[in-house]
PDB file of C-alpha atoms in Angstrom:
ATOM      1  CA  MET A   1     112.836   8.409   0.706  1.00 54.00           C
ATOM      2  CA  ALA A   2     115.156  10.323   2.891  1.00 54.00           C
ATOM      3  CA  ASN A   3     113.782  11.792   6.108  1.00 60.00           C
ATOM      4  CA  PRO A   4     113.498  15.520   5.796  1.00 61.00           C
ATOM      5  CA  LYS A   5     115.392  17.246   8.511  1.00 67.00           C
ATOM      6  CA  THR A   6     114.449  20.548   9.900  1.00 68.00           C
ATOM      7  CA  LEU A   7     117.068  22.697  11.365  1.00 67.00           C
ATOM      8  CA  THR A   8     115.834  24.875  14.113  1.00 71.00           C
ATOM      9  CA  ARG A   9     117.803  27.883  15.082  1.00 68.00           C
ATOM     10  CA  SER A  10     116.751  29.839  18.082  1.00 71.00           C
ATOM     11  CA  LYS A  11     117.739  33.340  18.864  1.00 62.00           C
ATOM     12  CA  GLU A  12     117.339  35.083  22.159  1.00 67.00           C
ATOM     13  CA  SER A  13     117.320  38.781  22.589  1.00 58.00           C
ATOM     14  CA  THR A  14     116.994  40.780  25.734  1.00 63.00           C
ATOM     15  CA  GLU A  15     115.572  44.276  25.726  1.00 57.00           C
ATOM     16  CA  LEU A  16     115.583  46.540  28.719  1.00 68.00           C
ATOM     17  CA  ASP A  17     112.112  47.583  29.869  1.00 76.00           C
ATOM     18  CA  VAL A  18     111.582  51.305  29.737  1.00 89.00           C
ATOM     19  CA  PRO A  19     110.573  52.426  33.221  1.00 95.00           C
ATOM     20  CA  TRP A  20     107.179  53.988  33.840  1.00 96.00           C
ATOM     21  CA  ASN A  21     106.725  57.191  35.771  1.00 97.00           C
ATOM     22  CA  VAL A  22     103.915  57.621  38.280  1.00 98.00           C
ATOM     23  CA  ILE A  23     102.746  61.238  38.239  1.00 98.00           C
ATOM     24  CA  VAL A  24     100.600  63.201  40.679  1.00 98.00           C
ATOM     25  CA  HIS A  25      98.883  66.252  39.175  1.00 98.00           C
ATOM     26  CA  ASP A  26      97.830  69.423  40.937  1.00 97.00           C
ATOM     27  CA  ASP A  27      94.187  70.097  41.708  1.00 95.00           C
ATOM     28  CA  PRO A  28      92.498  72.851  43.701  1.00 95.00           C
ATOM     29  CA  VAL A  29      90.711  70.478  46.095  1.00 97.00           C
ATOM     30  CA  ASN A  30      93.156  68.096  47.752  1.00 97.00           C
ATOM     31  CA  LEU A  31      94.774  69.679  50.786  1.00 97.00           C
ATOM     32  CA  VAL A  32      98.580  69.886  50.894  1.00 97.00           C
ATOM     33  CA  ARG A  33      98.700  68.086  54.225  1.00 97.00           C
ATOM     34  CA  TYR A  34      96.569  65.262  52.796  1.00 98.00           C
ATOM     35  CA  VAL A  35      98.793  64.787  49.729  1.00 98.00           C
ATOM     36  CA  ILE A  36     101.823  64.529  52.044  1.00 98.00           C
ATOM     37  CA  PHE A  37      99.921  61.992  54.168  1.00 97.00           C
ATOM     38  CA  VAL A  38      99.009  59.869  51.103  1.00 98.00           C
ATOM     39  CA  LEU A  39     102.557  59.827  49.682  1.00 98.00           C
ATOM     40  CA  MET A  40     103.913  58.727  53.074  1.00 98.00           C
ATOM     41  CA  LYS A  41     101.234  56.038  53.370  1.00 97.00           C
ATOM     42  CA  ILE A  42     101.481  54.567  49.859  1.00 98.00           C
ATOM     43  CA  PHE A  43     105.217  54.820  49.149  1.00 98.00           C
ATOM     44  CA  GLY A  44     106.575  54.818  52.687  1.00 98.00           C
ATOM     45  CA  TYR A  45     108.428  58.074  52.034  1.00 98.00           C
ATOM     46  CA  ASN A  46     109.482  60.168  55.008  1.00 98.00           C
ATOM     47  CA  GLU A  47     107.724  63.452  55.680  1.00 97.00           C
ATOM     48  CA  ARG A  48     110.486  65.572  54.165  1.00 98.00           C
ATOM     49  CA  LYS A  49     110.532  63.725  50.829  1.00 98.00           C
ATOM     50  CA  SER A  50     106.717  63.687  50.657  1.00 98.00           C
ATOM     51  CA  THR A  51     106.599  67.409  51.387  1.00 98.00           C
ATOM     52  CA  VAL A  52     109.134  68.225  48.645  1.00 98.00           C
ATOM     53  CA  MET A  53     107.119  66.208  46.096  1.00 98.00           C
ATOM     54  CA  THR A  54     103.834  67.746  47.231  1.00 98.00           C
ATOM     55  CA  MET A  55     105.195  71.266  46.904  1.00 98.00           C
ATOM     56  CA  GLN A  56     106.464  70.365  43.421  1.00 98.00           C
ATOM     57  CA  VAL A  57     102.916  69.283  42.523  1.00 98.00           C
ATOM     58  CA  HIS A  58     101.566  72.534  43.946  1.00 95.00           C
ATOM     59  CA  ARG A  59     104.090  74.833  42.243  1.00 96.00           C
ATOM     60  CA  GLN A  60     104.797  73.036  38.968  1.00 97.00           C
ATOM     61  CA  GLY A  61     101.480  71.302  38.418  1.00 97.00           C
ATOM     62  CA  ARG A  62     102.873  67.782  38.590  1.00 98.00           C
ATOM     63  CA  SER A  63     105.540  65.632  40.152  1.00 98.00           C
ATOM     64  CA  ILE A  64     107.002  62.241  39.282  1.00 98.00           C
ATOM     65  CA  VAL A  65     106.570  60.429  42.580  1.00 98.00           C
ATOM     66  CA  TRP A  66     107.880  57.003  41.547  1.00 98.00           C
ATOM     67  CA  SER A  67     109.518  55.253  38.564  1.00 98.00           C
ATOM     68  CA  GLY A  68     109.867  51.569  37.804  1.00 97.00           C
ATOM     69  CA  GLU A  69     108.232  48.545  36.273  1.00 96.00           C
ATOM     70  CA  ARG A  70     104.794  48.798  34.725  1.00 94.00           C
ATOM     71  CA  GLU A  71     102.868  46.468  37.051  1.00 95.00           C
ATOM     72  CA  LYS A  72     104.035  48.299  40.141  1.00 97.00           C
ATOM     73  CA  ALA A  73     103.316  51.647  38.515  1.00 97.00           C
ATOM     74  CA  GLU A  74      99.750  50.499  37.792  1.00 96.00           C
ATOM     75  CA  PHE A  75      99.359  49.407  41.400  1.00 97.00           C
ATOM     76  CA  TYR A  76     100.595  52.749  42.713  1.00 98.00           C
ATOM     77  CA  VAL A  77      98.348  54.785  40.395  1.00 98.00           C
ATOM     78  CA  GLN A  78      95.392  52.683  41.495  1.00 98.00           C
ATOM     79  CA  GLN A  79      96.273  53.404  45.129  1.00 98.00           C
ATOM     80  CA  LEU A  80      96.666  57.135  44.470  1.00 98.00           C
ATOM     81  CA  GLN A  81      93.334  57.287  42.632  1.00 98.00           C
ATOM     82  CA  ALA A  82      91.687  55.335  45.461  1.00 98.00           C
ATOM     83  CA  HIS A  83      92.838  58.244  47.639  1.00 98.00           C
ATOM     84  CA  GLN A  84      91.283  60.606  45.074  1.00 98.00           C
ATOM     85  CA  LEU A  85      94.514  62.171  43.850  1.00 98.00           C
ATOM     86  CA  LYS A  86      94.740  63.047  40.166  1.00 98.00           C
ATOM     87  CA  SER A  87      97.393  60.599  39.055  1.00 98.00           C
ATOM     88  CA  THR A  88      98.610  58.995  35.858  1.00 97.00           C
ATOM     89  CA  MET A  89     101.488  56.931  34.531  1.00 96.00           C
ATOM     90  CA  GLU A  90     103.616  57.394  31.441  1.00 94.00           C
ATOM     91  CA  LYS A  91     106.674  55.786  29.905  1.00 92.00           C
ATOM     92  CA  SER A  92     109.880  57.448  30.949  1.00 91.00           C
ATOM     93  CA  GLN A  93     111.402  59.505  28.118  1.00 79.00           C
TER      94      GLN A  93
ATOM     95  CA  MET B   1      77.231  73.542  64.698  1.00 95.00           C
ATOM     96  CA  THR B   2      80.334  72.840  66.733  1.00 96.00           C
ATOM     97  CA  VAL B   3      83.174  70.497  65.778  1.00 97.00           C
ATOM     98  CA  MET B   4      85.761  69.529  68.389  1.00 96.00           C
ATOM     99  CA  PRO B   5      88.415  66.876  69.009  1.00 96.00           C
ATOM    100  CA  THR B   6      87.625  64.129  71.519  1.00 96.00           C
ATOM    101  CA  LEU B   7      89.866  62.594  74.170  1.00 96.00           C
ATOM    102  CA  GLU B   8      89.588  59.269  72.303  1.00 95.00           C
ATOM    103  CA  GLY B   9      91.418  60.756  69.306  1.00 97.00           C
ATOM    104  CA  GLY B  10      88.373  61.421  67.152  1.00 97.00           C
ATOM    105  CA  LEU B  11      86.029  64.315  66.438  1.00 98.00           C
ATOM    106  CA  ARG B  12      82.603  65.184  67.793  1.00 98.00           C
ATOM    107  CA  ILE B  13      80.170  67.246  65.742  1.00 98.00           C
ATOM    108  CA  ASP B  14      77.306  68.858  67.631  1.00 98.00           C
ATOM    109  CA  ALA B  15      74.383  69.785  65.401  1.00 98.00           C
ATOM    110  CA  ASP B  16      72.203  72.590  66.761  1.00 97.00           C
ATOM    111  CA  ASP B  17      69.104  72.085  64.656  1.00 97.00           C
ATOM    112  CA  GLU B  18      67.537  70.575  61.568  1.00 97.00           C
ATOM    113  CA  GLY B  19      69.514  72.926  59.319  1.00 97.00           C
ATOM    114  CA  ASP B  20      72.793  71.546  60.633  1.00 98.00           C
ATOM    115  CA  TRP B  21      71.659  67.996  59.926  1.00 98.00           C
ATOM    116  CA  GLU B  22      70.680  69.020  56.391  1.00 98.00           C
ATOM    117  CA  LEU B  23      74.166  70.444  55.936  1.00 97.00           C
ATOM    118  CA  LEU B  24      75.688  67.111  56.986  1.00 98.00           C
ATOM    119  CA  ARG B  25      73.282  65.255  54.678  1.00 98.00           C
ATOM    120  CA  SER B  26      74.458  67.437  51.813  1.00 98.00           C
ATOM    121  CA  ILE B  27      77.893  65.747  51.979  1.00 98.00           C
ATOM    122  CA  ILE B  28      76.325  62.704  50.346  1.00 98.00           C
ATOM    123  CA  SER B  29      74.122  64.557  47.863  1.00 98.00           C
ATOM    124  CA  ASP B  30      77.016  66.827  46.819  1.00 98.00           C
ATOM    125  CA  ALA B  31      79.320  63.822  46.361  1.00 98.00           C
ATOM    126  CA  ASN B  32      76.753  62.303  43.975  1.00 97.00           C
ATOM    127  CA  CYS B  33      75.877  65.480  42.100  1.00 95.00           C
ATOM    128  CA  CYS B  34      78.112  65.003  39.034  1.00 94.00           C
ATOM    129  CA  GLN B  35      76.861  63.300  35.883  1.00 93.00           C
ATOM    130  CA  THR B  36      80.194  61.501  35.581  1.00 96.00           C
ATOM    131  CA  ASP B  37      81.228  59.800  38.796  1.00 97.00           C
ATOM    132  CA  LEU B  38      84.612  60.332  40.426  1.00 97.00           C
ATOM    133  CA  ALA B  39      86.012  56.904  39.492  1.00 98.00           C
ATOM    134  CA  SER B  40      85.306  57.583  35.815  1.00 97.00           C
ATOM    135  CA  ARG B  41      86.737  61.097  36.019  1.00 97.00           C
ATOM    136  CA  LEU B  42      89.958  59.761  37.542  1.00 97.00           C
ATOM    137  CA  GLY B  43      90.039  56.864  35.065  1.00 96.00           C
ATOM    138  CA  GLY B  44      89.629  59.347  32.221  1.00 95.00           C
ATOM    139  CA  LEU B  45      93.033  60.769  33.081  1.00 95.00           C
ATOM    140  CA  MET B  46      94.647  57.513  31.910  1.00 94.00           C
ATOM    141  CA  THR B  47      95.063  58.412  28.254  1.00 89.00           C
ATOM    142  CA  ASP B  48      98.069  56.195  27.486  1.00 87.00           C
ATOM    143  CA  GLU B  49      96.776  53.596  25.002  1.00 86.00           C
ATOM    144  CA  ALA B  50      98.782  50.841  26.657  1.00 83.00           C
ATOM    145  CA  VAL B  51      96.777  51.089  29.872  1.00 89.00           C
ATOM    146  CA  SER B  52      93.570  53.073  29.308  1.00 89.00           C
ATOM    147  CA  GLU B  53      91.350  50.205  28.102  1.00 88.00           C
ATOM    148  CA  ASP B  54      92.270  47.841  30.945  1.00 91.00           C
ATOM    149  CA  TRP B  55      91.941  50.683  33.412  1.00 94.00           C
ATOM    150  CA  GLU B  56      88.378  51.450  32.371  1.00 93.00           C
ATOM    151  CA  GLU B  57      87.461  47.773  32.468  1.00 94.00           C
ATOM    152  CA  LEU B  58      89.285  46.590  35.595  1.00 94.00           C
ATOM    153  CA  ILE B  59      90.159  49.475  37.897  1.00 96.00           C
ATOM    154  CA  VAL B  60      87.343  52.004  37.497  1.00 97.00           C
ATOM    155  CA  PRO B  61      84.552  49.618  38.645  1.00 97.00           C
ATOM    156  CA  ASP B  62      86.540  48.763  41.812  1.00 97.00           C
ATOM    157  CA  LEU B  63      87.154  52.429  42.588  1.00 98.00           C
ATOM    158  CA  ARG B  64      83.490  53.241  41.947  1.00 98.00           C
ATOM    159  CA  GLU B  65      82.397  50.558  44.404  1.00 98.00           C
ATOM    160  CA  GLU B  66      84.932  51.690  47.015  1.00 98.00           C
ATOM    161  CA  PHE B  67      83.808  55.328  46.808  1.00 98.00           C
ATOM    162  CA  GLN B  68      80.123  54.385  46.975  1.00 98.00           C
ATOM    163  CA  ASP B  69      80.741  52.103  49.982  1.00 98.00           C
ATOM    164  CA  GLN B  70      82.399  54.984  51.836  1.00 98.00           C
ATOM    165  CA  LEU B  71      79.486  57.322  51.069  1.00 98.00           C
ATOM    166  CA  ALA B  72      76.975  54.659  52.145  1.00 98.00           C
ATOM    167  CA  GLU B  73      78.804  54.164  55.445  1.00 98.00           C
ATOM    168  CA  ILE B  74      78.910  57.883  56.279  1.00 98.00           C
ATOM    169  CA  GLY B  75      75.353  58.449  55.036  1.00 98.00           C
ATOM    170  CA  ALA B  76      74.138  55.708  57.377  1.00 98.00           C
ATOM    171  CA  SER B  77      76.056  57.249  60.331  1.00 98.00           C
ATOM    172  CA  ILE B  78      74.498  60.640  59.668  1.00 98.00           C
ATOM    173  CA  GLU B  79      70.977  59.218  59.349  1.00 98.00           C
ATOM    174  CA  ALA B  80      71.424  57.226  62.589  1.00 98.00           C
ATOM    175  CA  ALA B  81      72.570  60.365  64.418  1.00 98.00           C
ATOM    176  CA  ILE B  82      69.605  62.347  63.058  1.00 98.00           C
ATOM    177  CA  PHE B  83      67.255  59.588  64.193  1.00 98.00           C
ATOM    178  CA  ASN B  84      68.803  59.514  67.669  1.00 98.00           C
ATOM    179  CA  ALA B  85      68.552  63.308  67.962  1.00 98.00           C
ATOM    180  CA  ASP B  86      64.986  63.283  66.629  1.00 97.00           C
ATOM    181  CA  ASN B  87      66.119  65.867  64.053  1.00 95.00           C
ATOM    182  CA  GLY B  88      66.950  68.313  66.865  1.00 96.00           C
ATOM    183  CA  PRO B  89      70.169  69.181  68.668  1.00 98.00           C
ATOM    184  CA  GLY B  90      72.498  66.214  68.982  1.00 98.00           C
ATOM    185  CA  PRO B  91      75.994  64.833  68.437  1.00 98.00           C
ATOM    186  CA  ILE B  92      77.692  62.650  65.854  1.00 98.00           C
ATOM    187  CA  TRP B  93      81.079  61.113  66.564  1.00 98.00           C
ATOM    188  CA  ILE B  94      83.923  60.406  64.157  1.00 98.00           C
ATOM    189  CA  THR B  95      86.143  57.749  65.709  1.00 97.00           C
ATOM    190  CA  PRO B  96      89.705  57.177  64.490  1.00 97.00           C
ATOM    191  CA  ASP B  97      88.436  54.074  62.631  1.00 96.00           C
ATOM    192  CA  ASP B  98      85.806  56.166  60.822  1.00 96.00           C
ATOM    193  CA  ALA B  99      88.178  58.992  59.959  1.00 97.00           C
ATOM    194  CA  TYR B 100      89.193  57.855  56.484  1.00 97.00           C
ATOM    195  CA  PRO B 101      85.664  57.156  55.142  1.00 98.00           C
ATOM    196  CA  TRP B 102      84.637  60.564  56.507  1.00 98.00           C
ATOM    197  CA  TYR B 103      87.620  62.289  54.900  1.00 98.00           C
ATOM    198  CA  SER B 104      86.965  60.459  51.623  1.00 98.00           C
ATOM    199  CA  SER B 105      83.264  61.369  51.590  1.00 98.00           C
ATOM    200  CA  LEU B 106      84.018  65.027  52.264  1.00 98.00           C
ATOM    201  CA  ASN B 107      86.643  64.941  49.520  1.00 98.00           C
ATOM    202  CA  GLN B 108      84.233  63.337  47.059  1.00 98.00           C
ATOM    203  CA  ALA B 109      81.767  66.128  47.810  1.00 98.00           C
ATOM    204  CA  ARG B 110      84.391  68.855  47.318  1.00 98.00           C
ATOM    205  CA  LEU B 111      85.735  67.279  44.126  1.00 98.00           C
ATOM    206  CA  ALA B 112      82.197  67.069  42.715  1.00 98.00           C
ATOM    207  CA  LEU B 113      81.429  70.705  43.596  1.00 97.00           C
ATOM    208  CA  GLU B 114      84.710  71.791  42.007  1.00 97.00           C
ATOM    209  CA  GLU B 115      83.895  69.778  38.882  1.00 97.00           C
ATOM    210  CA  ILE B 116      80.576  71.614  38.541  1.00 96.00           C
ATOM    211  CA  HIS B 117      81.423  75.135  39.721  1.00 95.00           C
ATOM    212  CA  HIS B 118      85.174  75.465  38.984  1.00 94.00           C
ATOM    213  CA  PHE B 119      85.922  77.514  42.107  1.00 94.00           C
ATOM    214  CA  GLY B 120      89.682  77.094  41.715  1.00 91.00           C
ATOM    215  CA  PRO B 121      92.044  77.485  44.681  1.00 87.00           C
ATOM    216  CA  GLU B 122      90.188  78.627  47.804  1.00 82.00           C
ATOM    217  CA  ASP B 123      92.353  81.720  48.317  1.00 83.00           C
ATOM    218  CA  THR B 124      91.698  83.069  44.807  1.00 87.00           C
ATOM    219  CA  ALA B 125      87.970  82.282  44.545  1.00 89.00           C
ATOM    220  CA  ASP B 126      85.681  85.316  44.659  1.00 90.00           C
ATOM    221  CA  PRO B 127      82.303  84.398  46.193  1.00 91.00           C
ATOM    222  CA  LEU B 128      80.943  87.919  45.623  1.00 92.00           C
ATOM    223  CA  ASN B 129      80.980  87.297  41.879  1.00 91.00           C
ATOM    224  CA  MET B 130      79.142  83.975  42.135  1.00 94.00           C
ATOM    225  CA  ASP B 131      75.441  83.366  41.696  1.00 95.00           C
ATOM    226  CA  PRO B 132      73.527  82.391  44.874  1.00 95.00           C
ATOM    227  CA  ASN B 133      73.639  78.690  44.044  1.00 95.00           C
ATOM    228  CA  GLN B 134      77.410  78.818  43.572  1.00 96.00           C
ATOM    229  CA  GLN B 135      77.839  80.839  46.759  1.00 96.00           C
ATOM    230  CA  LEU B 136      76.016  78.198  48.786  1.00 97.00           C
ATOM    231  CA  ALA B 137      78.081  75.452  47.163  1.00 97.00           C
ATOM    232  CA  PHE B 138      81.269  77.414  47.894  1.00 97.00           C
ATOM    233  CA  ILE B 139      80.306  77.818  51.560  1.00 96.00           C
ATOM    234  CA  ARG B 140      79.520  74.088  51.851  1.00 97.00           C
ATOM    235  CA  SER B 141      82.842  73.235  50.216  1.00 97.00           C
ATOM    236  CA  GLY B 142      84.644  75.477  52.731  1.00 96.00           C
ATOM    237  CA  PHE B 143      82.800  73.792  55.601  1.00 97.00           C
ATOM    238  CA  TYR B 144      83.794  70.331  54.307  1.00 98.00           C
ATOM    239  CA  SER B 145      87.378  71.533  53.950  1.00 97.00           C
ATOM    240  CA  ASP B 146      87.402  72.762  57.570  1.00 97.00           C
ATOM    241  CA  ILE B 147      86.297  69.330  58.848  1.00 98.00           C
ATOM    242  CA  GLN B 148      88.947  67.698  56.656  1.00 98.00           C
ATOM    243  CA  SER B 149      91.613  69.940  58.174  1.00 97.00           C
ATOM    244  CA  LEU B 150      90.484  68.971  61.677  1.00 97.00           C
ATOM    245  CA  LEU B 151      90.556  65.288  60.708  1.00 98.00           C
ATOM    246  CA  LEU B 152      94.104  65.623  59.382  1.00 97.00           C
ATOM    247  CA  ARG B 153      95.286  67.597  62.392  1.00 96.00           C
ATOM    248  CA  HIS B 154      93.672  65.589  65.162  1.00 96.00           C
ATOM    249  CA  VAL B 155      92.754  62.138  63.862  1.00 97.00           C
ATOM    250  CA  MET B 156      94.685  61.009  60.749  1.00 94.00           C
ATOM    251  CA  LYS B 157      98.121  61.734  62.182  1.00 80.00           C
TER     252      LYS B 157
END
């Protein structure tokens, strides 16, 4: 009896990960100066960049403060929530 | 009550009487006054299916513990100061190392009051159209906010 032979064909495909956005939402409690302080502390942004993002939160209701891979986005949202900022993450469109 | 910066980079709060101590105690009771705690409220914002379940299971309990630890620390400081002052006039110090737990506790209290009373932005709220209970809560929230501003300006630089 002939040995059955199995042909194995492998196929690799690479798909680019869609980046995740980290979003800070406006709320009537957190002070502007505190939000600037938290963005500088967590992301290492300078005061100017943190201020621009904070004013965007204040005026437009939300600001994308960081984009990138999912695990890092989760870490940053956890840090923002630990500082009591309303924050979420969503897949970039 | 008087709140002033110290030469060591912190704040000193001088309570004048029992009423002032009660006001400081209310930071903790206000922070705990919501049926749904802050960690769960923040976790509830995570509506994306890909992350919401893990968030509720893994992150929310950690945040809850962190927030409660901060409240316990500040509550203990306040009770120790009240004991030392024999419930009369006396000081309580906020050192630079204590600044963040203080800020966090005050913020938890303000977030909880906002969740219940929906004051909205401070400059548009109208205390004259609030019931007495809301008015008192609004005044406490403003007092907490003032201490937070001093912490940001003088301590958490």
